[in-house]
Coordinates of C-alpha atoms and ligand atoms in Angstrom, one line a residue:
M1 CA -123.3 -179.7 -17.0
N2 CA -125.8 -176.9 -17.0
K3 CA -124.0 -173.7 -16.5
I4 CA -126.6 -172.2 -14.1
F5 CA -126.0 -174.9 -11.6
L6 CA -122.2 -174.6 -11.6
P7 CA -121.9 -171.6 -9.2
I8 CA -124.3 -173.3 -6.8
L9 CA -122.3 -176.5 -6.9
L10 CA -119.1 -174.6 -6.4
G11 CA -120.6 -173.0 -3.4
L12 CA -121.7 -176.4 -2.0
L13 CA -118.2 -177.7 -2.8
L14 CA -116.6 -175.0 -0.6
N15 CA -118.7 -176.1 2.3
V16 CA -117.8 -179.8 2.0
L17 CA -114.1 -179.4 1.2
P18 CA -111.8 -180.6 4.1
L19 CA -110.3 -177.7 5.9
H20 CA -106.8 -178.0 4.3
S21 CA -108.2 -177.7 0.8
Q22 CA -109.7 -174.3 1.6
D23 CA -106.5 -172.7 2.7
I24 CA -104.8 -173.0 -0.6
Y25 CA -105.6 -170.8 -3.6
M26 CA -107.0 -172.7 -6.6
P27 CA -107.7 -171.2 -10.0
A28 CA -111.2 -171.5 -11.3
E29 CA -110.3 -174.1 -13.9
Y30 CA -109.1 -176.5 -11.3
R31 CA -112.1 -175.9 -9.0
K32 CA -114.4 -176.7 -11.9
A33 CA -112.5 -179.9 -12.5
L34 CA -113.0 -180.9 -8.8
V35 CA -116.8 -180.3 -9.3
K36 CA -116.8 -182.5 -12.4
N37 CA -114.8 -185.1 -10.6
T38 CA -112.1 -185.3 -13.2
R39 CA -109.6 -184.3 -10.4
S40 CA -109.8 -184.9 -6.7
L41 CA -108.7 -183.3 -3.4
D42 CA -106.6 -186.4 -2.4
G43 CA -104.5 -185.9 -5.6
K44 CA -105.7 -189.0 -7.4
P45 CA -107.3 -188.8 -10.9
G46 CA -111.0 -188.2 -10.3
T47 CA -113.6 -190.8 -10.8
A48 CA -114.7 -189.0 -14.0
Y49 CA -111.1 -188.4 -15.3
W50 CA -110.8 -188.8 -19.0
Q51 CA -108.2 -188.1 -21.7
N52 CA -108.2 -188.4 -25.5
Y53 CA -105.6 -190.3 -27.5
S54 CA -104.8 -191.4 -31.1
D55 CA -103.6 -194.4 -33.0
Y56 CA -101.1 -193.0 -35.6
F57 CA -100.3 -195.0 -38.7
I58 CA -97.6 -193.2 -40.6
E59 CA -95.7 -194.0 -43.8
A60 CA -92.9 -191.6 -44.2
E61 CA -90.2 -191.3 -46.9
V62 CA -86.9 -189.5 -46.4
N63 CA -85.2 -188.3 -49.6
S64 CA -81.5 -187.7 -49.0
S65 CA -81.0 -185.8 -52.2
T66 CA -83.8 -183.3 -51.9
K67 CA -83.7 -183.4 -48.1
E68 CA -87.4 -183.6 -48.1
I69 CA -89.6 -185.8 -45.9
S70 CA -93.1 -186.7 -47.0
G71 CA -95.7 -188.7 -45.3
R72 CA -99.1 -190.3 -45.4
E73 CA -100.8 -190.5 -42.1
K74 CA -104.0 -192.1 -40.8
I75 CA -105.0 -191.1 -37.3
I76 CA -107.8 -192.8 -35.3
Y77 CA -108.6 -190.1 -32.8
H78 CA -110.4 -191.4 -29.7
N79 CA -112.6 -188.7 -28.3
K80 CA -113.0 -190.0 -24.7
S81 CA -114.2 -186.6 -23.5
P82 CA -117.9 -185.9 -22.7
H83 CA -117.8 -183.1 -25.3
D84 CA -118.8 -183.0 -29.0
L85 CA -115.8 -181.1 -30.6
S86 CA -116.7 -178.5 -33.2
K87 CA -113.1 -178.0 -34.1
L88 CA -109.9 -180.0 -34.4
V89 CA -106.5 -178.6 -33.6
I90 CA -103.5 -180.1 -35.3
R91 CA -100.0 -179.0 -34.5
L92 CA -97.7 -178.3 -37.5
Y93 CA -94.4 -177.6 -35.7
Q94 CA -92.5 -177.0 -38.9
D95 CA -94.5 -173.8 -39.4
F96 CA -92.1 -172.3 -36.7
L97 CA -89.6 -171.6 -39.5
K98 CA -92.1 -169.8 -41.9
P99 CA -91.2 -166.2 -42.4
G100 CA -93.2 -163.9 -40.2
K101 CA -94.0 -166.4 -37.5
S102 CA -93.5 -165.5 -33.8
R103 CA -90.4 -167.1 -32.4
D104 CA -88.7 -166.9 -29.0
W105 CA -85.4 -166.2 -30.7
E106 CA -84.8 -164.6 -34.1
G107 CA -83.7 -166.9 -36.9
D108 CA -81.4 -166.3 -39.8
P109 CA -83.8 -165.8 -42.8
K110 CA -81.6 -168.1 -44.9
Y111 CA -82.9 -171.0 -42.8
F112 CA -86.5 -170.0 -43.2
G113 CA -88.8 -172.6 -44.8
E114 CA -92.3 -173.1 -46.0
G115 CA -93.4 -175.1 -43.1
T116 CA -95.5 -178.2 -43.6
A117 CA -97.2 -178.6 -46.9
I118 CA -100.7 -180.2 -46.5
K119 CA -101.5 -182.1 -49.6
K120 CA -104.7 -183.9 -48.4
L121 CA -106.8 -183.6 -45.3
T122 CA -109.9 -185.7 -44.7
I123 CA -111.8 -185.9 -41.4
N124 CA -114.4 -188.7 -41.0
G125 CA -114.6 -188.9 -44.8
I126 CA -115.1 -185.2 -45.4
D127 CA -112.4 -183.5 -47.5
F128 CA -111.0 -180.2 -46.3
E129 CA -109.1 -177.8 -48.6
A130 CA -106.0 -176.7 -46.7
D131 CA -106.5 -173.1 -47.9
S132 CA -110.2 -172.9 -47.3
K133 CA -112.0 -170.6 -44.8
D134 CA -112.6 -173.6 -42.5
V135 CA -108.8 -174.2 -42.1
T136 CA -106.7 -171.6 -40.4
R137 CA -103.0 -171.7 -39.5
P138 CA -102.4 -168.6 -37.2
G139 CA -99.2 -169.8 -35.5
T140 CA -98.0 -173.4 -35.5
N141 CA -101.5 -174.9 -35.1
M142 CA -103.8 -175.8 -37.9
V143 CA -107.3 -175.2 -36.7
I144 CA -110.1 -176.9 -38.6
N145 CA -113.6 -175.6 -38.1
L146 CA -115.8 -178.7 -38.5
S147 CA -118.8 -176.6 -39.6
K148 CA -120.5 -179.6 -41.2
S149 CA -120.0 -182.0 -38.4
T150 CA -118.5 -182.6 -34.9
L151 CA -116.2 -185.1 -33.3
K152 CA -118.8 -186.8 -31.2
A153 CA -118.2 -187.5 -27.5
G154 CA -117.1 -191.0 -27.0
M155 CA -116.5 -191.7 -30.7
D156 CA -113.5 -192.7 -32.7
N157 CA -112.7 -190.4 -35.6
V158 CA -110.6 -191.0 -38.7
I159 CA -108.3 -188.4 -40.0
D160 CA -106.2 -188.8 -43.2
I161 CA -103.4 -186.4 -43.9
E162 CA -100.7 -186.2 -46.6
W163 CA -97.9 -183.8 -46.0
S164 CA -94.3 -182.9 -46.6
F165 CA -91.5 -180.5 -45.5
K166 CA -87.9 -179.8 -46.2
I167 CA -85.6 -181.1 -43.3
P168 CA -84.4 -177.8 -41.8
E169 CA -80.8 -177.1 -41.0
K170 CA -81.5 -174.7 -38.1
F171 CA -84.5 -175.8 -36.2
P172 CA -84.3 -176.1 -32.4
R173 CA -83.7 -179.6 -31.3
M174 CA -84.0 -181.4 -34.7
G175 CA -82.9 -181.2 -38.3
M176 CA -80.0 -182.0 -40.6
Y177 CA -76.6 -182.2 -38.9
D178 CA -74.7 -183.2 -42.0
S179 CA -75.9 -184.3 -45.5
T180 CA -76.8 -187.8 -44.4
S181 CA -77.4 -187.5 -40.6
Y182 CA -80.8 -186.2 -39.4
M183 CA -82.8 -186.0 -36.2
I184 CA -86.4 -186.0 -37.2
A185 CA -88.7 -184.6 -34.5
Y186 CA -91.6 -182.1 -34.6
W187 CA -92.4 -183.7 -37.9
Y188 CA -95.8 -185.4 -38.3
P189 CA -99.1 -183.5 -38.1
Q190 CA -100.0 -184.1 -34.4
I191 CA -103.4 -183.7 -32.8
S192 CA -103.1 -181.2 -29.9
V193 CA -104.3 -182.0 -26.4
F194 CA -108.0 -181.5 -25.5
D195 CA -108.2 -181.7 -21.7
D196 CA -110.6 -181.3 -18.8
I197 CA -108.9 -178.1 -17.6
E198 CA -108.8 -175.8 -20.6
G199 CA -110.1 -177.7 -23.6
W200 CA -107.9 -177.4 -26.6
D201 CA -104.3 -176.5 -26.0
M202 CA -103.7 -173.6 -28.4
I203 CA -100.1 -172.7 -27.4
D204 CA -97.9 -172.3 -30.4
Y205 CA -94.5 -173.9 -30.7
N206 CA -92.2 -170.8 -30.5
G207 CA -89.0 -172.5 -29.6
V208 CA -89.0 -172.6 -25.8
V209 CA -92.2 -174.4 -24.9
E210 CA -91.9 -178.1 -25.0
F211 CA -94.2 -181.0 -24.3
Y212 CA -97.9 -181.5 -23.6
N213 CA -99.0 -184.4 -25.7
D214 CA -101.6 -187.2 -25.7
F215 CA -100.5 -190.7 -24.9
S216 CA -100.9 -192.3 -28.3
N217 CA -100.0 -195.5 -30.2
F218 CA -97.6 -195.3 -33.2
D219 CA -97.2 -197.7 -36.1
V220 CA -94.6 -196.0 -38.4
R221 CA -92.8 -197.1 -41.5
I222 CA -89.8 -195.0 -42.5
K223 CA -88.4 -195.4 -46.0
T224 CA -84.8 -194.6 -46.6
D225 CA -83.0 -194.3 -50.0
R226 CA -79.4 -195.2 -49.3
P227 CA -77.4 -198.3 -48.2
N228 CA -76.4 -198.4 -44.6
M229 CA -78.8 -195.6 -43.6
I230 CA -79.6 -196.7 -40.1
V231 CA -82.9 -195.6 -38.5
W232 CA -83.0 -195.3 -34.7
S233 CA -86.4 -194.5 -33.4
T234 CA -89.0 -194.3 -30.6
G235 CA -90.4 -197.8 -30.1
L236 CA -89.1 -201.2 -31.2
L237 CA -88.0 -202.3 -34.6
Q238 CA -90.6 -204.8 -36.0
N239 CA -88.7 -206.0 -39.1
P240 CA -85.0 -206.4 -38.5
E241 CA -84.9 -209.4 -40.9
E242 CA -86.1 -207.2 -43.7
V243 CA -83.7 -204.3 -43.2
F244 CA -80.5 -206.0 -42.1
S245 CA -78.1 -208.2 -44.0
D246 CA -77.8 -211.9 -42.8
N247 CA -74.4 -211.3 -41.4
F248 CA -75.4 -208.3 -39.4
L249 CA -78.7 -209.7 -38.3
M250 CA -76.9 -212.2 -36.0
K251 CA -75.0 -209.5 -34.3
Y252 CA -78.2 -207.5 -33.9
R253 CA -80.0 -210.4 -32.3
D254 CA -77.1 -211.1 -30.0
A255 CA -77.2 -207.5 -28.8
T256 CA -81.0 -207.3 -28.4
A257 CA -80.8 -210.5 -26.3
G258 CA -78.2 -208.9 -24.1
N259 CA -75.5 -211.5 -25.0
S260 CA -72.9 -209.1 -26.5
K261 CA -72.6 -205.4 -27.2
L262 CA -72.8 -204.3 -30.8
E263 CA -70.1 -201.8 -31.8
I264 CA -70.0 -200.8 -35.4
D265 CA -68.4 -197.9 -37.2
C266 CA -70.7 -197.3 -40.1
S267 CA -68.3 -194.9 -41.7
A268 CA -66.0 -197.9 -42.5
L269 CA -68.7 -199.9 -44.3
N270 CA -68.6 -200.5 -48.0
S271 CA -70.6 -202.5 -50.6
S272 CA -68.9 -205.8 -49.7
N273 CA -69.5 -205.2 -46.0
Q274 CA -73.0 -203.9 -45.5
I275 CA -75.4 -203.6 -42.6
T276 CA -78.5 -203.2 -44.7
R277 CA -79.9 -206.0 -46.8
N278 CA -80.8 -203.7 -49.7
N279 CA -78.5 -201.5 -51.7
G280 CA -80.9 -198.7 -52.1
S281 CA -84.0 -198.2 -50.1
S282 CA -85.2 -199.9 -46.9
V283 CA -88.4 -199.6 -45.0
W284 CA -87.9 -199.5 -41.2
H285 CA -91.1 -200.5 -39.3
Y286 CA -91.3 -199.3 -35.7
K287 CA -94.1 -199.5 -33.2
A288 CA -94.6 -197.8 -29.8
E289 CA -97.5 -197.9 -27.5
S290 CA -98.9 -195.2 -25.2
V291 CA -96.1 -192.6 -25.8
P292 CA -96.5 -188.9 -25.9
D293 CA -94.4 -188.5 -29.1
F294 CA -92.6 -190.4 -31.8
V295 CA -89.2 -189.4 -33.2
F296 CA -86.4 -191.0 -35.2
S297 CA -82.9 -190.2 -36.3
M298 CA -80.8 -191.6 -39.1
S299 CA -77.2 -191.7 -40.4
D300 CA -75.1 -193.8 -42.7
H301 CA -71.8 -193.1 -41.1
Y302 CA -72.2 -193.0 -37.3
F303 CA -70.6 -195.1 -34.6
W304 CA -73.4 -197.3 -33.2
Q305 CA -73.2 -199.2 -29.9
M306 CA -76.2 -201.3 -28.7
K307 CA -77.0 -203.9 -26.1
R308 CA -79.9 -204.9 -23.9
I309 CA -79.1 -203.8 -20.4
E310 CA -80.8 -204.6 -17.1
A311 CA -81.8 -201.2 -15.5
A312 CA -83.2 -202.9 -12.4
D313 CA -84.3 -206.4 -11.6
N314 CA -86.0 -207.8 -14.7
N315 CA -86.3 -204.3 -16.1
F316 CA -84.6 -204.5 -19.5
V317 CA -83.8 -201.6 -21.8
L318 CA -82.3 -201.8 -25.3
L319 CA -79.7 -199.0 -25.1
S320 CA -78.0 -197.5 -28.1
T321 CA -75.7 -194.7 -28.7
A322 CA -75.1 -193.3 -32.2
F323 CA -72.3 -190.7 -32.5
R324 CA -70.0 -189.2 -35.1
P325 CA -67.0 -191.6 -35.1
N326 CA -64.7 -188.8 -34.1
A327 CA -67.0 -187.5 -31.3
L328 CA -65.2 -186.6 -28.0
S329 CA -68.1 -188.0 -26.1
L330 CA -67.0 -191.5 -27.2
K331 CA -63.6 -191.0 -25.5
F332 CA -65.5 -190.5 -22.2
D333 CA -67.6 -193.6 -22.9
V334 CA -71.0 -191.9 -23.3
Y335 CA -72.5 -195.4 -23.6
K336 CA -71.4 -196.3 -20.0
I337 CA -72.7 -192.9 -18.7
A338 CA -76.1 -193.5 -20.2
E339 CA -76.2 -197.1 -18.9
E340 CA -75.3 -195.9 -15.3
A341 CA -77.8 -193.1 -15.5
I342 CA -80.6 -195.4 -16.5
K343 CA -79.7 -197.8 -13.6
Y344 CA -79.6 -195.0 -11.1
L345 CA -83.0 -193.6 -12.1
A346 CA -84.6 -197.1 -12.1
T347 CA -83.1 -198.2 -8.7
T348 CA -82.4 -195.0 -6.7
M349 CA -84.2 -191.8 -7.6
P350 CA -87.0 -191.9 -8.4
G351 CA -86.4 -195.6 -7.9
V352 CA -89.1 -196.5 -10.4
P353 CA -88.4 -199.1 -13.1
F354 CA -87.4 -197.5 -16.4
P355 CA -90.7 -197.4 -18.3
Y356 CA -89.4 -197.7 -21.9
P357 CA -88.1 -200.8 -23.7
S358 CA -85.5 -198.8 -25.5
M359 CA -83.3 -195.7 -25.3
T360 CA -81.1 -194.1 -28.0
V361 CA -78.6 -191.3 -27.4
F362 CA -78.2 -189.7 -30.7
N363 CA -75.4 -187.2 -31.4
G364 CA -77.0 -184.1 -32.9
E365 CA -76.8 -180.7 -31.4
G366 CA -77.6 -179.1 -28.0
G367 CA -79.6 -181.3 -25.7
M368 CA -83.1 -182.5 -26.0
E369 CA -85.3 -185.3 -24.8
F370 CA -87.8 -187.3 -26.7
P371 CA -89.6 -190.6 -25.7
M372 CA -86.9 -193.3 -26.0
M373 CA -84.4 -191.0 -27.7
V374 CA -82.3 -188.0 -26.6
N375 CA -80.4 -185.6 -28.9
D376 CA -76.9 -184.9 -27.4
G377 CA -74.5 -182.4 -28.7
D378 CA -70.9 -183.6 -28.5
E379 CA -69.3 -182.5 -25.2
D380 CA -65.6 -182.0 -24.7
D381 CA -65.6 -182.4 -20.9
W382 CA -66.6 -185.2 -18.6
E383 CA -68.8 -183.0 -16.3
S384 CA -70.9 -181.6 -19.1
L385 CA -71.3 -185.0 -20.8
I386 CA -72.6 -186.5 -17.5
Y387 CA -74.9 -183.6 -16.8
L388 CA -76.3 -183.5 -20.3
T389 CA -76.8 -187.3 -20.8
S390 CA -78.3 -188.0 -17.4
H391 CA -80.5 -184.9 -17.5
E392 CA -82.1 -185.7 -20.9
I393 CA -82.6 -189.4 -20.0
S394 CA -84.3 -188.3 -16.7
H395 CA -87.0 -186.6 -18.7
T396 CA -88.3 -190.2 -19.4
Y397 CA -90.1 -189.8 -16.0
F398 CA -91.2 -186.2 -16.5
P399 CA -92.8 -185.3 -18.8
F400 CA -93.0 -188.6 -20.7
M401 CA -94.0 -191.2 -18.2
T402 CA -95.9 -188.7 -16.0
G403 CA -97.5 -186.5 -18.6
I404 CA -97.3 -183.1 -17.0
N405 CA -98.1 -180.0 -19.0
E406 CA -94.6 -178.7 -19.6
R407 CA -95.9 -175.9 -21.8
K408 CA -97.4 -174.2 -18.7
Y409 CA -95.5 -175.8 -15.8
A410 CA -92.0 -176.3 -17.0
W411 CA -90.8 -176.6 -13.3
M412 CA -92.7 -180.0 -13.2
D413 CA -90.4 -181.2 -16.0
E414 CA -87.1 -179.4 -15.9
G415 CA -87.1 -179.1 -12.2
F416 CA -87.4 -182.9 -11.8
A417 CA -84.9 -183.5 -14.6
V418 CA -82.4 -181.4 -12.7
F419 CA -83.3 -182.9 -9.3
L420 CA -83.6 -186.7 -10.1
P421 CA -80.0 -187.3 -11.3
M422 CA -78.3 -184.7 -9.0
E423 CA -76.6 -187.2 -6.6
F424 CA -75.6 -189.4 -9.6
Q425 CA -74.0 -186.4 -11.3
I426 CA -72.2 -185.3 -8.1
K427 CA -70.8 -188.8 -7.5
M428 CA -69.8 -189.3 -11.2
D429 CA -68.1 -185.9 -11.3
R430 CA -66.3 -186.4 -8.0
F431 CA -64.6 -189.6 -9.2
G432 CA -64.0 -188.7 -12.8
P433 CA -63.7 -191.0 -15.9
D434 CA -60.8 -192.9 -14.4
N435 CA -62.6 -193.4 -11.1
K436 CA -60.0 -191.4 -9.1
E437 CA -61.3 -188.8 -6.6
R438 CA -60.8 -185.3 -8.0
D439 CA -60.5 -181.8 -6.5
P440 CA -62.6 -181.9 -3.3
E441 CA -62.7 -178.1 -3.1
K442 CA -64.6 -177.8 -6.3
A443 CA -68.2 -176.8 -5.9
D444 CA -70.5 -179.6 -6.8
Q445 CA -73.6 -179.4 -9.0
R446 CA -76.0 -178.7 -6.1
E447 CA -73.8 -175.9 -4.8
Y448 CA -73.7 -174.4 -8.2
F449 CA -77.5 -174.4 -8.3
V450 CA -77.7 -172.7 -4.9
K451 CA -75.3 -170.0 -6.0
S452 CA -77.3 -169.4 -9.1
F453 CA -80.5 -169.2 -7.0
N454 CA -78.9 -166.6 -4.8
R455 CA -78.2 -164.5 -7.8
F456 CA -81.8 -164.3 -9.1
S457 CA -84.0 -164.9 -6.1
G458 CA -85.8 -161.8 -5.0
T459 CA -85.1 -159.9 -8.2
F460 CA -87.6 -158.7 -10.8
N461 CA -86.7 -161.9 -12.7
D462 CA -88.1 -164.0 -9.8
V463 CA -91.9 -164.6 -10.3
P464 CA -94.1 -167.1 -8.6
M465 CA -93.6 -170.7 -9.8
L466 CA -97.3 -171.1 -10.8
T467 CA -96.9 -168.3 -13.4
P468 CA -97.6 -170.2 -16.7
S469 CA -94.1 -170.8 -18.2
N470 CA -95.3 -170.2 -21.8
L471 CA -95.7 -166.5 -20.7
L472 CA -92.1 -166.3 -19.6
K473 CA -88.8 -165.9 -21.4
S474 CA -85.1 -166.0 -20.7
I475 CA -84.2 -165.7 -17.1
P476 CA -87.7 -165.8 -15.5
Y477 CA -88.4 -168.9 -17.5
R478 CA -85.1 -170.6 -16.8
F479 CA -85.0 -169.6 -13.1
N480 CA -88.4 -171.2 -12.3
A481 CA -88.1 -174.2 -14.7
Y482 CA -84.6 -175.3 -13.6
G483 CA -83.0 -173.5 -10.7
K484 CA -85.7 -172.6 -8.2
S485 CA -87.7 -175.8 -8.6
E486 CA -84.7 -178.0 -8.0
I487 CA -84.0 -176.1 -4.8
V488 CA -87.6 -176.4 -3.7
F489 CA -87.6 -180.2 -4.3
E490 CA -84.4 -180.5 -2.2
I491 CA -86.0 -178.5 0.6
L492 CA -89.1 -180.6 0.4
K493 CA -87.0 -183.8 0.5
D494 CA -85.1 -182.5 3.5
M495 CA -88.4 -181.6 5.3
L496 CA -90.2 -185.0 4.7
G497 CA -87.1 -187.1 5.0
E498 CA -85.8 -189.1 2.0
D499 CA -88.0 -192.1 2.5
L500 CA -91.3 -190.2 2.8
F501 CA -90.3 -187.9 0.0
K502 CA -89.6 -190.9 -2.3
K503 CA -92.8 -192.7 -1.2
S504 CA -94.8 -189.6 -2.1
L505 CA -93.0 -189.0 -5.4
Q506 CA -93.3 -192.7 -6.4
E507 CA -97.0 -192.6 -5.6
F508 CA -97.4 -189.4 -7.7
I509 CA -95.7 -191.1 -10.6
A510 CA -97.9 -194.3 -10.1
R511 CA -101.1 -192.4 -9.9
W512 CA -100.4 -190.2 -12.9
S513 CA -98.4 -192.5 -15.1
G514 CA -99.8 -192.1 -18.7
K515 CA -102.0 -189.3 -17.5
H516 CA -101.9 -185.5 -17.3
P517 CA -101.4 -184.2 -13.7
M518 CA -101.7 -180.5 -12.9
P519 CA -99.6 -178.8 -10.2
Y520 CA -102.4 -179.3 -7.7
D521 CA -102.5 -183.1 -8.3
F522 CA -98.9 -183.0 -7.3
F523 CA -99.5 -180.9 -4.2
F524 CA -102.5 -183.0 -3.1
T525 CA -100.7 -186.3 -3.7
F526 CA -97.9 -185.2 -1.4
N527 CA -100.3 -184.0 1.2
D528 CA -102.2 -187.3 1.0
V529 CA -99.2 -189.7 1.1
S530 CA -97.2 -187.8 3.6
K531 CA -100.3 -187.3 5.8
K532 CA -99.2 -183.7 6.3
D533 CA -100.9 -180.5 5.4
L534 CA -98.2 -178.9 3.2
N535 CA -100.5 -176.3 1.7
W536 CA -98.5 -173.6 3.5
F537 CA -95.4 -174.8 1.8
W538 CA -97.0 -174.9 -1.7
T539 CA -98.5 -171.5 -1.1
R540 CA -95.2 -169.9 -0.1
W541 CA -93.0 -171.5 -2.7
F542 CA -95.4 -171.7 -5.7
M543 CA -97.8 -168.8 -5.4
Q544 CA -96.1 -166.1 -3.4
S545 CA -93.1 -163.8 -3.8
G546 CA -90.2 -163.8 -1.4
T547 CA -86.7 -164.9 -1.1
A548 CA -84.4 -167.1 0.9
D549 CA -82.8 -164.9 3.6
L550 CA -82.2 -166.0 7.2
S551 CA -80.3 -164.0 9.8
I552 CA -78.9 -165.0 13.1
S553 CA -78.5 -163.5 16.6
A554 CA -77.5 -165.2 19.9
A555 CA -77.9 -164.6 23.6
V556 CA -75.8 -166.4 26.2
V557 CA -78.3 -167.4 28.9
T558 CA -76.1 -169.5 31.3
S559 CA -72.5 -170.6 31.4
D560 CA -73.1 -173.7 29.3
K561 CA -76.3 -173.0 27.3
M562 CA -76.7 -170.5 24.5
E563 CA -80.0 -169.4 23.0
I564 CA -79.8 -168.8 19.3
K565 CA -82.4 -166.8 17.4
V566 CA -82.9 -167.2 13.6
T567 CA -85.1 -164.7 11.8
N568 CA -86.7 -165.5 8.4
K569 CA -86.3 -162.1 6.7
G570 CA -86.9 -163.4 3.2
G571 CA -90.1 -165.2 3.9
M572 CA -89.4 -168.4 2.0
P573 CA -89.2 -171.6 4.1
V574 CA -85.6 -173.0 4.0
P575 CA -83.8 -175.3 6.4
I576 CA -81.6 -173.9 9.2
A577 CA -78.1 -175.1 9.7
V578 CA -75.9 -173.6 12.4
T579 CA -72.2 -174.5 12.9
L580 CA -70.6 -173.5 16.2
T581 CA -66.8 -173.4 16.2
F582 CA -65.1 -173.5 19.6
E583 CA -61.8 -172.0 20.6
D584 CA -60.1 -175.4 20.6
G585 CA -61.1 -175.8 16.9
S586 CA -63.9 -178.4 17.5
E587 CA -67.3 -177.8 16.0
S588 CA -70.9 -178.6 16.8
Y589 CA -73.7 -178.7 14.1
H590 CA -77.4 -178.0 14.6
K591 CA -80.0 -178.4 11.9
T592 CA -83.8 -178.1 11.5
T593 CA -85.9 -178.5 8.4
A594 CA -87.9 -175.8 6.7
E595 CA -91.0 -177.0 8.6
V596 CA -90.2 -174.6 11.5
W597 CA -91.4 -171.7 9.2
K598 CA -94.9 -173.1 8.9
D599 CA -96.4 -170.6 11.3
A600 CA -93.4 -168.5 12.4
S601 CA -91.0 -166.0 11.1
E602 CA -88.6 -166.4 14.0
Y603 CA -87.1 -169.6 15.5
R604 CA -85.2 -169.9 18.8
F605 CA -83.3 -172.9 20.0
T606 CA -80.8 -173.7 22.8
V607 CA -77.4 -175.3 22.3
D608 CA -74.8 -176.7 24.7
V609 CA -71.7 -174.5 24.9
K610 CA -69.4 -176.1 27.5
K611 CA -66.4 -174.7 25.7
K612 CA -65.7 -171.1 24.7
V613 CA -67.4 -170.3 21.3
K614 CA -65.2 -168.7 18.7
S615 CA -67.7 -168.2 15.9
I616 CA -71.2 -169.1 14.9
K617 CA -72.1 -169.6 11.2
L618 CA -75.6 -169.9 9.7
G619 CA -76.1 -171.8 6.5
N620 CA -74.1 -174.1 4.3
G621 CA -73.4 -174.5 0.6
Y622 CA -76.7 -176.4 0.0
I623 CA -79.0 -173.9 1.6
P624 CA -79.9 -170.8 -0.4
D625 CA -79.5 -167.4 1.3
V626 CA -79.4 -164.2 -0.8
N627 CA -77.8 -162.2 2.0
P628 CA -74.8 -163.9 3.7
E629 CA -73.9 -160.7 5.6
D630 CA -76.1 -161.5 8.6
N631 CA -75.2 -165.2 8.8
G632 CA -72.3 -165.0 11.2
L633 CA -71.5 -164.0 14.8
Ligands
LIG1 ZN1 -84.5 -180.7 -19.7

């Protein structure tokens, strides 16, 4: 579009926007997207919405002696945008460990590496020297200036790359966990996102930022060099008959058909009892369609469990767990926890069928999600194992199925991954591994999040949620991404009611499945589906400062009626819950949703008080309030 006309069009747009769209602040990038019709005010992808993607064909070889991985990669990059691209941005995540690179936490120099070695780079038949002036690697991106050509709008482009790197020992979320157990992520040269909002995503991988990836197709062949080296991966295995021994193949087929669960301790295998067909190397061929990333893990001595489970009606998932044979998580039946979590997500919250044909829980370190695979550290208590496993699997919906930009809006990803399995976690924790009810006095997961919210809300660490998360670190990052967003989703659910909230959330997922929604697409979809103007709520919670702090006062008007006044001192819209305790010990409970704060900072209501009131208490363990001092009478 001609730049001169853009301001005029923007002016016109302001005149034709429905009223509710004008009372919410929108950054220029989003307004421009509305003009170009790539986004729309009803929250649906615009009629001119586009996104680029790739077909990756990768042949990778893992050398278990040198700990090196090398690959040959052909990418067909589909430029669906209306722009001719004069540069190409390829992410080389392994450059994170190069000396001198910027990192969100300091690394021990003994683990530094050389990053990704690029041995060959060809774009549409033109060779590029990796150390020429047209190729720069400022952070973890390799930027190629296509001075001699462009990637034409609407065209398919062919990129050939040969590369290698040493599998690191200390890299966040991937690496070598023992000499023959690896989680391989952040590994292949990956084309960055070019979108309708900002063009190329240039954010470096510094350790904290996570996903914002195209939805691409992967055809990957992974060559191993040891017997019984099992490869678990994103996607589905294409050649089980080539990699597995005849004996094992029958068990494998039984498990993939859902007939029986495969349980095999690979540390007990020997040459007369092998899983793999070959003694030396095997080539594992996996394929995955329309996924934002591709990872794999491998080991020759893990305990592997696998079966096809039914997540919801006719919604099948090939679920595997691969753990060290002595892992504590196995004692708590991590397989069962993963199975129950998948069923809960598919049937209850968000209540959307599990979108992937497979899921593997691999025992590495920490906790990290990838499409169809999560990396779980070993947990020595039930509560942590439930939280970790269900949280990481929940990420299947955000950011993988619904391709939000987690690099900038981590609350759209971590917030939902905390929120979605919350009731599941509370129930599982309450009943324990032996299904016996446990300590009822113990604070549940939601109360824990409210307490944590109260600690940070309204402090210097509390910045508006729309602050791009790649600009934040430590507490401000974590508070927005995990704690505050979970609370806001709970408040929203309470305000809309569970059914309308779920309907709106499911519609948001349906509209943006396999696409890249921005926060405003989320806001406007909820406005559209709920038929409510929630812009005041989005403005308050996502763009403004303030805290959760209600206070209470009461006036007795007649002998059996009492007027109660609640003042919103903190500014943020939260529900009101008031408990009256009478002298005879009985109680009455009064509740309103956060909606009462739409246009008011004070709320009055009248309650029946036929008996003598002993005390009045404002709030409960699920409602944040940073100042409890003024919550009782
Ligand atoms: Zn997470």
